Short mmCIF file of C-alpha atoms in Angstrom, two decimals:
data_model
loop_
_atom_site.label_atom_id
_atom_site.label_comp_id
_atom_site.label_asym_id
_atom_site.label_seq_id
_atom_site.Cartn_x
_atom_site.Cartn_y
_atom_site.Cartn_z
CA UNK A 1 16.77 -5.26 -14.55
CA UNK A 2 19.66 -3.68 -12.24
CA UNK A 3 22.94 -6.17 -10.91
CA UNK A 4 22.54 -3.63 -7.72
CA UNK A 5 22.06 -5.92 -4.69
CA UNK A 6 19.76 -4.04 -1.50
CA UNK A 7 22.07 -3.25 1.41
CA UNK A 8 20.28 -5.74 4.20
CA UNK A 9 17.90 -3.29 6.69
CA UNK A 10 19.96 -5.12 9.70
CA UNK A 11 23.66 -3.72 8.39
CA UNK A 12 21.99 0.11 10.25
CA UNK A 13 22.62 -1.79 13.45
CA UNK A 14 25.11 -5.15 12.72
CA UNK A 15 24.30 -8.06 15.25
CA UNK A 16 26.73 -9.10 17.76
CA UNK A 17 29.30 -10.87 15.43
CA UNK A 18 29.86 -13.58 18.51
CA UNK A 19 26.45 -14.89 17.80
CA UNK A 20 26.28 -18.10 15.17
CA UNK A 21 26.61 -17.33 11.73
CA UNK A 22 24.06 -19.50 10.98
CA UNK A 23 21.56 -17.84 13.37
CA UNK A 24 22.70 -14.52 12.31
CA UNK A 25 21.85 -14.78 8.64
CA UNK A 26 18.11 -15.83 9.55
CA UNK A 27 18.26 -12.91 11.93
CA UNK A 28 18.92 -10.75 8.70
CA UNK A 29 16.49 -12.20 6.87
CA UNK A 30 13.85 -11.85 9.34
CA UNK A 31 14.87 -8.17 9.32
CA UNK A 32 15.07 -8.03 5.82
CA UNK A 33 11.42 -8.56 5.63
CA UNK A 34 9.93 -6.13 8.13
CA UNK A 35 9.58 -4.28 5.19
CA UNK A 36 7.03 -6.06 3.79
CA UNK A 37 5.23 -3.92 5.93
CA UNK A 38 5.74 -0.91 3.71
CA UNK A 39 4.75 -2.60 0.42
CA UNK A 40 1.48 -0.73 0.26
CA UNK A 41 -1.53 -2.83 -2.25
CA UNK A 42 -4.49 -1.14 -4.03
CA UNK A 43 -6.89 -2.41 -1.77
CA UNK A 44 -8.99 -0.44 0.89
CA UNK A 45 -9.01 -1.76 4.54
CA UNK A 46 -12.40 -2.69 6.12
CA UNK A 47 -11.36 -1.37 9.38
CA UNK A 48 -9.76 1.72 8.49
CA UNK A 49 -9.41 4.49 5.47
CA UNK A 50 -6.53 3.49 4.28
CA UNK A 51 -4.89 0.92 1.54
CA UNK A 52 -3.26 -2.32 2.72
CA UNK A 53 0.04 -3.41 3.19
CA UNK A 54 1.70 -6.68 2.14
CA UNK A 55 2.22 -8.35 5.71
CA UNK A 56 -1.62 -7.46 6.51
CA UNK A 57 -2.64 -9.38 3.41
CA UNK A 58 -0.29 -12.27 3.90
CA UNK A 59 -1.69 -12.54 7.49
CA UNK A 60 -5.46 -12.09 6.46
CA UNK A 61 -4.52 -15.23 3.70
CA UNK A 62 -3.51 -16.97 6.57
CA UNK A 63 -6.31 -16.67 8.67
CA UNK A 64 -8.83 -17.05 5.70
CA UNK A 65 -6.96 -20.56 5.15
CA UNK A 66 -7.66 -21.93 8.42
CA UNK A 67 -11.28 -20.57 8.42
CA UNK A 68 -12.22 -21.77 5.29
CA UNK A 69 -10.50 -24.89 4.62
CA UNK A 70 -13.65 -26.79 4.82
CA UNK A 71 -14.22 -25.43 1.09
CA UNK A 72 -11.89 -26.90 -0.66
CA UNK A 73 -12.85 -29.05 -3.53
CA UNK A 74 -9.99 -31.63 -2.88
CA UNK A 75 -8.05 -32.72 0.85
CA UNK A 76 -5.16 -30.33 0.83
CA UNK A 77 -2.79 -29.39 3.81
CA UNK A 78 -3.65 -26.54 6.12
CA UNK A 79 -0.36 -26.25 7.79
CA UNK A 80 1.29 -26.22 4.50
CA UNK A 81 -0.82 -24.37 2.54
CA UNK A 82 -0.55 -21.29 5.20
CA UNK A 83 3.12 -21.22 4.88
CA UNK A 84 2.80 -21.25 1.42
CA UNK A 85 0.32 -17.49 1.62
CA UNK A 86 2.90 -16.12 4.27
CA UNK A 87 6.10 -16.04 2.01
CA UNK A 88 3.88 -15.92 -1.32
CA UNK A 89 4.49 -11.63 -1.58
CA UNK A 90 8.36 -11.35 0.06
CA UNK A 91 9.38 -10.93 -3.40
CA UNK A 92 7.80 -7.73 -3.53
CA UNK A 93 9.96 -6.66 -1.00
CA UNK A 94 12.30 -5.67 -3.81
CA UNK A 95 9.84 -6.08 -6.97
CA UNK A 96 7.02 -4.12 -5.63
CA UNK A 97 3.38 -4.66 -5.94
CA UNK A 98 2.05 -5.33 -9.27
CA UNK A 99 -1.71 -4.34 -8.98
CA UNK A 100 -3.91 -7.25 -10.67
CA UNK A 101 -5.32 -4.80 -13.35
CA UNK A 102 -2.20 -2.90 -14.34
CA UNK A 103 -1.64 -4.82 -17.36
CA UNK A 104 1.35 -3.14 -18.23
CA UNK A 105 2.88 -3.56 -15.07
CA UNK A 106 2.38 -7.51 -15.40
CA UNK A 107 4.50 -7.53 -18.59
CA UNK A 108 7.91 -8.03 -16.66
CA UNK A 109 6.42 -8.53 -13.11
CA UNK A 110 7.87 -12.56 -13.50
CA UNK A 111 11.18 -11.61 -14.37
CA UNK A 112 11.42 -8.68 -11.76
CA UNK A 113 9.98 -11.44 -8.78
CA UNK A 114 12.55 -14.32 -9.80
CA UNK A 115 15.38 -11.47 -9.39
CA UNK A 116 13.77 -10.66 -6.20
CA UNK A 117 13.65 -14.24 -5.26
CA UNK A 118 17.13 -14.96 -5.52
CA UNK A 119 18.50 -11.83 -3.97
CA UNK A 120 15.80 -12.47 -0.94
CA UNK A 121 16.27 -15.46 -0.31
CA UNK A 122 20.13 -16.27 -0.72
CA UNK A 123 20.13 -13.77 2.85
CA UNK A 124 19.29 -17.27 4.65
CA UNK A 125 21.65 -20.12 4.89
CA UNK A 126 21.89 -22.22 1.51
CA UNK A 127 19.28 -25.10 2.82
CA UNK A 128 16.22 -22.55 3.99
CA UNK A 129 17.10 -20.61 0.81
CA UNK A 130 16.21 -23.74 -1.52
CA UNK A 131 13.08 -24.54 0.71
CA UNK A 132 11.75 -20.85 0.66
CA UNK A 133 12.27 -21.20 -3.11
CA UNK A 134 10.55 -24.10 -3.56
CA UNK A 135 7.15 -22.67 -1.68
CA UNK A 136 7.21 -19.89 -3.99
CA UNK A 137 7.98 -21.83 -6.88
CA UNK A 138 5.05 -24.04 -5.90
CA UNK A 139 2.64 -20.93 -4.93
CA UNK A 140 2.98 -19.56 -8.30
CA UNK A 141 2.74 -23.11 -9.98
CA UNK A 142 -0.76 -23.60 -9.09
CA UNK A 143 -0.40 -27.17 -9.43
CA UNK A 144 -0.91 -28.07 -5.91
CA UNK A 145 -3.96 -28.41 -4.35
CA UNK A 146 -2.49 -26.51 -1.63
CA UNK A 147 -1.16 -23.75 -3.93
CA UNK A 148 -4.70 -23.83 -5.72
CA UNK A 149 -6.23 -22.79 -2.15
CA UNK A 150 -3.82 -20.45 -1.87
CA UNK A 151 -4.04 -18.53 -5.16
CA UNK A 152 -7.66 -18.88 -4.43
CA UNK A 153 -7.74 -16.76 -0.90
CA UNK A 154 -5.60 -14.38 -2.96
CA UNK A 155 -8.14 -13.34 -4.89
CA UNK A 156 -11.32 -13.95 -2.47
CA UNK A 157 -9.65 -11.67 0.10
CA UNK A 158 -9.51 -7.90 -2.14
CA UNK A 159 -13.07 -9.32 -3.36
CA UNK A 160 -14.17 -9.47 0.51
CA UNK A 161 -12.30 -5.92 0.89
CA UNK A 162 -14.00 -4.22 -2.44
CA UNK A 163 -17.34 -5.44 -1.27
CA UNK A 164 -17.05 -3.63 2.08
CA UNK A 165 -15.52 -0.97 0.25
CA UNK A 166 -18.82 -0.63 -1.88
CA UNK A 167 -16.46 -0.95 -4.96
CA UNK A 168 -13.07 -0.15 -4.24
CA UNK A 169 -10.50 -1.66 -7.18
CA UNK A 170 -13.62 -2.73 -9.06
CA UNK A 171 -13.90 1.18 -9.79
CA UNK A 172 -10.58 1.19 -11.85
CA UNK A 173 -10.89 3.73 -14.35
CA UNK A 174 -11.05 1.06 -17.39
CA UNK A 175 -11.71 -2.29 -15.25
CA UNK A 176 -15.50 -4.00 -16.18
CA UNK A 177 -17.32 -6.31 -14.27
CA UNK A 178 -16.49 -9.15 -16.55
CA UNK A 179 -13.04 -8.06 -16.31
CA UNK A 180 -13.24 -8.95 -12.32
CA UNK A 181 -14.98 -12.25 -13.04
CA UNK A 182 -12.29 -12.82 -15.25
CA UNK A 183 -9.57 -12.37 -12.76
CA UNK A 184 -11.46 -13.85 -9.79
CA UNK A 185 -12.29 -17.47 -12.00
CA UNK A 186 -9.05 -19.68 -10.38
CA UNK A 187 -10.78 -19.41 -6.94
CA UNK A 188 -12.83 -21.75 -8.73
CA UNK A 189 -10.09 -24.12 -9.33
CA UNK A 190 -9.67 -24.93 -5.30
CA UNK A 191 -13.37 -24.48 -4.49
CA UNK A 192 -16.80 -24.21 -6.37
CA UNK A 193 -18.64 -23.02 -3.12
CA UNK A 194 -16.01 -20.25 -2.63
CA UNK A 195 -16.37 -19.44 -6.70
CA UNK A 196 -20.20 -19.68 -6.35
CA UNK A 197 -19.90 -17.27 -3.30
CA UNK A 198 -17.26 -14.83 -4.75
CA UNK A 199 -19.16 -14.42 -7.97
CA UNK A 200 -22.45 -13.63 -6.08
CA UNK A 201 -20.39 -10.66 -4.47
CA UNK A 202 -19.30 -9.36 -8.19
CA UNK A 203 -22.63 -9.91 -9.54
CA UNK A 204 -24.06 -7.73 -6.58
CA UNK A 205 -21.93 -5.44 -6.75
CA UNK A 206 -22.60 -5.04 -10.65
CA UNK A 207 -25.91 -4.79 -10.33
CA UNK A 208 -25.51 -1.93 -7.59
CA UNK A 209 -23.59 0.10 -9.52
CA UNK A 210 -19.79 -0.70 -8.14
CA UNK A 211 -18.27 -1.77 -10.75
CA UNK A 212 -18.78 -1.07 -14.40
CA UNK A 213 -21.47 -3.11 -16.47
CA UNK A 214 -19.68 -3.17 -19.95
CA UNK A 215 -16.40 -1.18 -21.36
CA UNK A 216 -17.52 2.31 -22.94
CA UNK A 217 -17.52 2.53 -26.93
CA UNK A 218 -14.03 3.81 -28.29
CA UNK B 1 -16.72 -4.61 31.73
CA UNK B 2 -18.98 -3.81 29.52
CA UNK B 3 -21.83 -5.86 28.69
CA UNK B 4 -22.23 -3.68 25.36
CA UNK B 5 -21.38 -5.88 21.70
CA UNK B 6 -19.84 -4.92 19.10
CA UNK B 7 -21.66 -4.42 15.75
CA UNK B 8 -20.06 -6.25 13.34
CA UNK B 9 -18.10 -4.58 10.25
CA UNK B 10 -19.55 -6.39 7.93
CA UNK B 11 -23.03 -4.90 9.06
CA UNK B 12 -22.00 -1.89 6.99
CA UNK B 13 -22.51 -3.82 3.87
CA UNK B 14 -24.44 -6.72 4.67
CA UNK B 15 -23.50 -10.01 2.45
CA UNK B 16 -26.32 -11.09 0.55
CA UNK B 17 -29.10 -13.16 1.92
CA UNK B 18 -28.64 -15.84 -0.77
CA UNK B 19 -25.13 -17.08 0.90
CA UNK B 20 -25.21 -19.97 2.67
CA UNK B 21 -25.48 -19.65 6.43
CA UNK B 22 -22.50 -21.10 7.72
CA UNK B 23 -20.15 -19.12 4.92
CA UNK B 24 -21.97 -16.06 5.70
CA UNK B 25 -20.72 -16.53 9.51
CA UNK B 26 -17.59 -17.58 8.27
CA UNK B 27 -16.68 -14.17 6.09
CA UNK B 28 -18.53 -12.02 9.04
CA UNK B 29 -15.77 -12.98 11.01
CA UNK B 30 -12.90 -13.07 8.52
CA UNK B 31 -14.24 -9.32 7.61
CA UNK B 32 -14.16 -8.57 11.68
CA UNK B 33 -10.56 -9.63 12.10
CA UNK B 34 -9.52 -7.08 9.53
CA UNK B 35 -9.92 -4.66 12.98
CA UNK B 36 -6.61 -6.09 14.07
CA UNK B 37 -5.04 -4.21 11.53
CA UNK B 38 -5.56 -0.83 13.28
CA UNK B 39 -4.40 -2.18 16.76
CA UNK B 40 -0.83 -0.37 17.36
CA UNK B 41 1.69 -2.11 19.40
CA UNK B 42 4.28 0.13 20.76
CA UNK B 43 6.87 -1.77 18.33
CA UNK B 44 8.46 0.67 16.34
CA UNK B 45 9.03 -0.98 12.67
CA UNK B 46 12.81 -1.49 11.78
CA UNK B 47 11.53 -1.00 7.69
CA UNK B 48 9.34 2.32 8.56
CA UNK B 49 9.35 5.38 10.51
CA UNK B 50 5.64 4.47 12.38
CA UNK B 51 4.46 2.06 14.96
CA UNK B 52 3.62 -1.97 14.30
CA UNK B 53 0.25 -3.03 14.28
CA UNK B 54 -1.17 -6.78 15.46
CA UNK B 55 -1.70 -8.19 12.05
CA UNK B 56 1.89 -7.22 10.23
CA UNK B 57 3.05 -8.43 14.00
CA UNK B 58 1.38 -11.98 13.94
CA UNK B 59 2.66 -12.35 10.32
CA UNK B 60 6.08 -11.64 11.58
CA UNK B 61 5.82 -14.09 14.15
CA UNK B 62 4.82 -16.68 11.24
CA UNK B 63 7.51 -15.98 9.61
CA UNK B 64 9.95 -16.59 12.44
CA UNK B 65 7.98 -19.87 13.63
CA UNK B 66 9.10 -21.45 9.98
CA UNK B 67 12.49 -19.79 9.61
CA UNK B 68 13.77 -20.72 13.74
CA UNK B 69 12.18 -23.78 13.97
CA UNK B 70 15.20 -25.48 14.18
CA UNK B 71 16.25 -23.55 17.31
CA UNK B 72 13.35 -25.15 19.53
CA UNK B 73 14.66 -27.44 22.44
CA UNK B 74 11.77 -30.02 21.59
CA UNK B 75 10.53 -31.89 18.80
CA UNK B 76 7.02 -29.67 17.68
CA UNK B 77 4.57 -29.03 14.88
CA UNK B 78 5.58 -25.92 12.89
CA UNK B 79 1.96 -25.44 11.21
CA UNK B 80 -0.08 -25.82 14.42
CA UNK B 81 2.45 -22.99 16.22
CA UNK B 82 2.02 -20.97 13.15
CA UNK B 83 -1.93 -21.19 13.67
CA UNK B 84 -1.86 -20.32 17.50
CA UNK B 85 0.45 -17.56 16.20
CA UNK B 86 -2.09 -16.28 13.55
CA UNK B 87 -4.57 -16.04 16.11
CA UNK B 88 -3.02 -15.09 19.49
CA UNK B 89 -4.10 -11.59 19.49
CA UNK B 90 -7.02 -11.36 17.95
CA UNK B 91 -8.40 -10.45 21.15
CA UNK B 92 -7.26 -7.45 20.96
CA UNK B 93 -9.80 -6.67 18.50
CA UNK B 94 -12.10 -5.59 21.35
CA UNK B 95 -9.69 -5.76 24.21
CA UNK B 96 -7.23 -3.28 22.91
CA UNK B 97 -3.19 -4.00 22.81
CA UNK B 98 -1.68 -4.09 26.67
CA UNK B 99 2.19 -3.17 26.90
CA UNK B 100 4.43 -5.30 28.04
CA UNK B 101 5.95 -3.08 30.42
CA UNK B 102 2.24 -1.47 31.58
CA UNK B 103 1.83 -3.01 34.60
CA UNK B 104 -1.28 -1.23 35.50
CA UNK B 105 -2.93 -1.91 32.36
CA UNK B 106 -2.02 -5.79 32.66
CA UNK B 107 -4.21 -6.17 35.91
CA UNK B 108 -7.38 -6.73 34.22
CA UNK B 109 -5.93 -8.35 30.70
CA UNK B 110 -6.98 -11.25 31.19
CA UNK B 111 -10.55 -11.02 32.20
CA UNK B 112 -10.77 -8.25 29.16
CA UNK B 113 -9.14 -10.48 26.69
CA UNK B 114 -11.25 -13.70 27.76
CA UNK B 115 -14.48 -11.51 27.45
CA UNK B 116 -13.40 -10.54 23.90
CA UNK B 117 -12.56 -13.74 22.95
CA UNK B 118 -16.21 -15.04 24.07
CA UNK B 119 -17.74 -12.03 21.62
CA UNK B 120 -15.28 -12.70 18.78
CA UNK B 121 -14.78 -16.30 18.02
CA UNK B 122 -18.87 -16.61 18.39
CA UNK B 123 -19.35 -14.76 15.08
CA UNK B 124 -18.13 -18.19 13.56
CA UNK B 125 -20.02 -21.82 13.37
CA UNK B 126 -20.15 -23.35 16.87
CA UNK B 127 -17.67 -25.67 16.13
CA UNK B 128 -14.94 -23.37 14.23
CA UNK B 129 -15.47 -21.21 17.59
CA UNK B 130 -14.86 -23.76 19.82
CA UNK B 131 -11.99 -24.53 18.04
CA UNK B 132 -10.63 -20.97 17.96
CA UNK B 133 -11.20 -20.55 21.37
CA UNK B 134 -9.15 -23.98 21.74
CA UNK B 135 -6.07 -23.01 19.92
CA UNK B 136 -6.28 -19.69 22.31
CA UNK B 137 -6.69 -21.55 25.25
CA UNK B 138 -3.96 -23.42 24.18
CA UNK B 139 -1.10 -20.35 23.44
CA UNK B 140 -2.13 -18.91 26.64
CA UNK B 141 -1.51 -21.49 28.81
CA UNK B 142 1.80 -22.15 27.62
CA UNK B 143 2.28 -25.71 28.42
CA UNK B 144 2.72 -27.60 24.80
CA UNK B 145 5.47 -27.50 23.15
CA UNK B 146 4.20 -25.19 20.19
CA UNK B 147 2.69 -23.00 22.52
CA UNK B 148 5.86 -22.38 24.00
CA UNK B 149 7.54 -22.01 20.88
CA UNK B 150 4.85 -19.53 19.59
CA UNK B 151 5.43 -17.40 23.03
CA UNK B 152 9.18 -16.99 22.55
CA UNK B 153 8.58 -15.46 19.24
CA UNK B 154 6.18 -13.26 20.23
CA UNK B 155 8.93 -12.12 22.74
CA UNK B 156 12.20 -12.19 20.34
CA UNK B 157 10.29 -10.43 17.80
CA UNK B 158 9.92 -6.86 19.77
CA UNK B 159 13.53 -7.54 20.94
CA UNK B 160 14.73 -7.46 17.20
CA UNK B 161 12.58 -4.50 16.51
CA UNK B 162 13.69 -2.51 19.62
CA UNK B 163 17.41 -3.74 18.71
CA UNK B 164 17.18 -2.21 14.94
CA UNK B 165 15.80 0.86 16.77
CA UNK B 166 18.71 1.29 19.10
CA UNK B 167 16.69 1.30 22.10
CA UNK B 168 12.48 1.64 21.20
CA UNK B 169 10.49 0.27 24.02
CA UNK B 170 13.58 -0.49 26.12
CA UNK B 171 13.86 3.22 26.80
CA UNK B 172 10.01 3.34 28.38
CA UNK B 173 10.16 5.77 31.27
CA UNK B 174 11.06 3.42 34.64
CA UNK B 175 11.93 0.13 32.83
CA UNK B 176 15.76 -1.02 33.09
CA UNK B 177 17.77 -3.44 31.38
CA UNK B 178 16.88 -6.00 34.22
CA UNK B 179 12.99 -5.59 33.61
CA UNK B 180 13.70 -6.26 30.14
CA UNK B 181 15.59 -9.90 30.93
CA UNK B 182 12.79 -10.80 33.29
CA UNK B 183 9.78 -9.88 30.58
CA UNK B 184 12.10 -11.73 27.80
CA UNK B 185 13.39 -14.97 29.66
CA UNK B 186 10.45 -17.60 28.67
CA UNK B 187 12.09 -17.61 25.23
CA UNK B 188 14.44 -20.07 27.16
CA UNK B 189 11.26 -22.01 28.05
CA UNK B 190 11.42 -23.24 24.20
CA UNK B 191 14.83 -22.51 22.70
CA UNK B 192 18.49 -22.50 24.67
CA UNK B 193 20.04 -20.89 21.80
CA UNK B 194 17.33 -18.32 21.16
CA UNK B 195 17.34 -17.15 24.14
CA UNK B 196 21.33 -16.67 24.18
CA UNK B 197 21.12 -14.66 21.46
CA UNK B 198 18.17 -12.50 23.01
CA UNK B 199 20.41 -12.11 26.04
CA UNK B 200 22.83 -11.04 24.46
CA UNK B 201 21.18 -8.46 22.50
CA UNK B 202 19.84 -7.10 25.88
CA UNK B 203 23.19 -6.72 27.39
CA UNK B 204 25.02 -5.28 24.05
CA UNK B 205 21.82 -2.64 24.06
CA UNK B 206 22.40 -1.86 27.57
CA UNK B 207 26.38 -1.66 26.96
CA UNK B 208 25.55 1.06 24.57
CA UNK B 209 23.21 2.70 26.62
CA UNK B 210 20.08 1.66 24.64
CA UNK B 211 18.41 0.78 27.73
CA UNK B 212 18.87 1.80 31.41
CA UNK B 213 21.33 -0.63 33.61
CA UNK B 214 19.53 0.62 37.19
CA UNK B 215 16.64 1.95 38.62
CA UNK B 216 17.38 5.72 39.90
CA UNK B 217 16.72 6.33 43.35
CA UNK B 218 14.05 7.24 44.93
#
């Protein structure tokens, strides 16, 4: 892990230094994370041939939240539970995307994101820092029932993208089909319609030849 | 207008029959919206060489809804601005993305946008369309608080792009300094403060020549 701290994207073109401190440092940090926009994810776009980008994730989570509230398996918070999907990738701002079947990328992806965390964060005054924390904290938690619908979108989304992809991550030189139910099963932790839905789509796309049935002999 | 629809996206790859009706409808849309990931503003990114498009936009906005929400002049409900926010330009799906300084083009916005919005939100259950259409309804008309609050961000937020970018859209052929107040002023419909640190972004830009302080002559 490197000390090095990111110079903030807004010290190109300093604000005014006559306008409040206090509005200035959320001014940086709302800078600061333009770039999620450039953290570019494995998965194909629907719409376009290209991969996705971090904010166009976050804000498809968001959307997918409102939409499909109705599924959850317990009463949860909407309002909540969409702030929780918008923030849940900033720390990839500075700890990059870990692809969900690179398993040698997950070995330190924790450590790198809490670095990222407290570097990210700490650009916003002391009291929004602790909050912002304390939604990621409780995003990758899972304890909620709001975190659980989170996580869960997570994961339903790329499905939703791979199946109009025909394939798309599912075709990861090495990744099975049991390999994507694997990493897909929490979305049954906030909602067995959305599980029972989401595992149709794998199973389909197993059985049309998308993803891999079984990992080749050694 | 055109009385021509669109074919859905997810009519490329059909879901299977086997999903239940209303989630069918439900992920028919939520693979539609994906479209507003290919709609370019003319916002150029502070993080990235390239254009912003609608979705990394409306997360943006998110963002600033739950980091400035102290700044609003009124007491309001940060999760239900977030949602109009989500959702505000998902018209522009079908109606394509209209300039803020393209006064031509913004003759007929509205009647385009409502048309789209009467294609679009019907992909969805009658009553999450009605809904939709609601919250829409709702951001355009600008009279509730959130509303109000949602509309200044999607005002500031250009205004901190185009300040990181020493100029961007301020420097559109014909628009001055003066346009640029008039276009920006209803963040002072919500916020008092916000809108005192817009202003004075516009006039620091246009005291370093980042925008143009007069019309020329005819």
């Amino acid at each position: 892990m490197s000390d090095e701290r990111h110079t903030p994207l807004a010290d190109r073109t300093p604000f005014p230094d006559d306008i409040d401190e206090r509005l200035r440092a959320q001014l940086t940090f709302l800078v600061e994370v333009d770039q999620l926009k450039t953290v570019l994810r494995q998965s194909p776009l629907a719409a376009a041939d290209r991969r996705e980008n971090d904010a166009e994730h976050s804000w498809h989570l968001a959307m997918m939240v409102v939409v499909l509230a109705e599924h959850s398996d317990r009463p949860f918070d909407v309002g909540h539970t969409v702030q929780l999907v918008l923030l849940h990738d900033l720390v990839e701002i500075y700890a990059g995307d870990t692809p969900l079947y690179d398993s040698a990328a997950g070995v330190d992806q924790r450590a790198r994101e809490v670095a990222a965390a407290d570097e990210l964060f700490t650009l916003l005054p002391a009291d929004q820092a602790q909050r912002m924390r304390a939604l990621w904290d409780e995003f990758e938690e899972r304890r909620t029932p709001e975190a659980r619908f989170a996580k869960a979108m997570d994961r339903l989304q790329p499905l939703l993208l791979n199946w109009m992809a025909r394939g798309g991550t599912w075709r990861t030189p090495g990744v099975t089909a049991d390999d994507v139910r694997a990493r897909k099963a929490v979305i049954g932790d906030a909602s067995a319609s959305l599980w029972e839905a989401g595992r149709r789509l794998i199973d389909e796309g197993e059985a049309r030849g998308w993803s891999r049935s079984a990992e080749p002999e050694a």
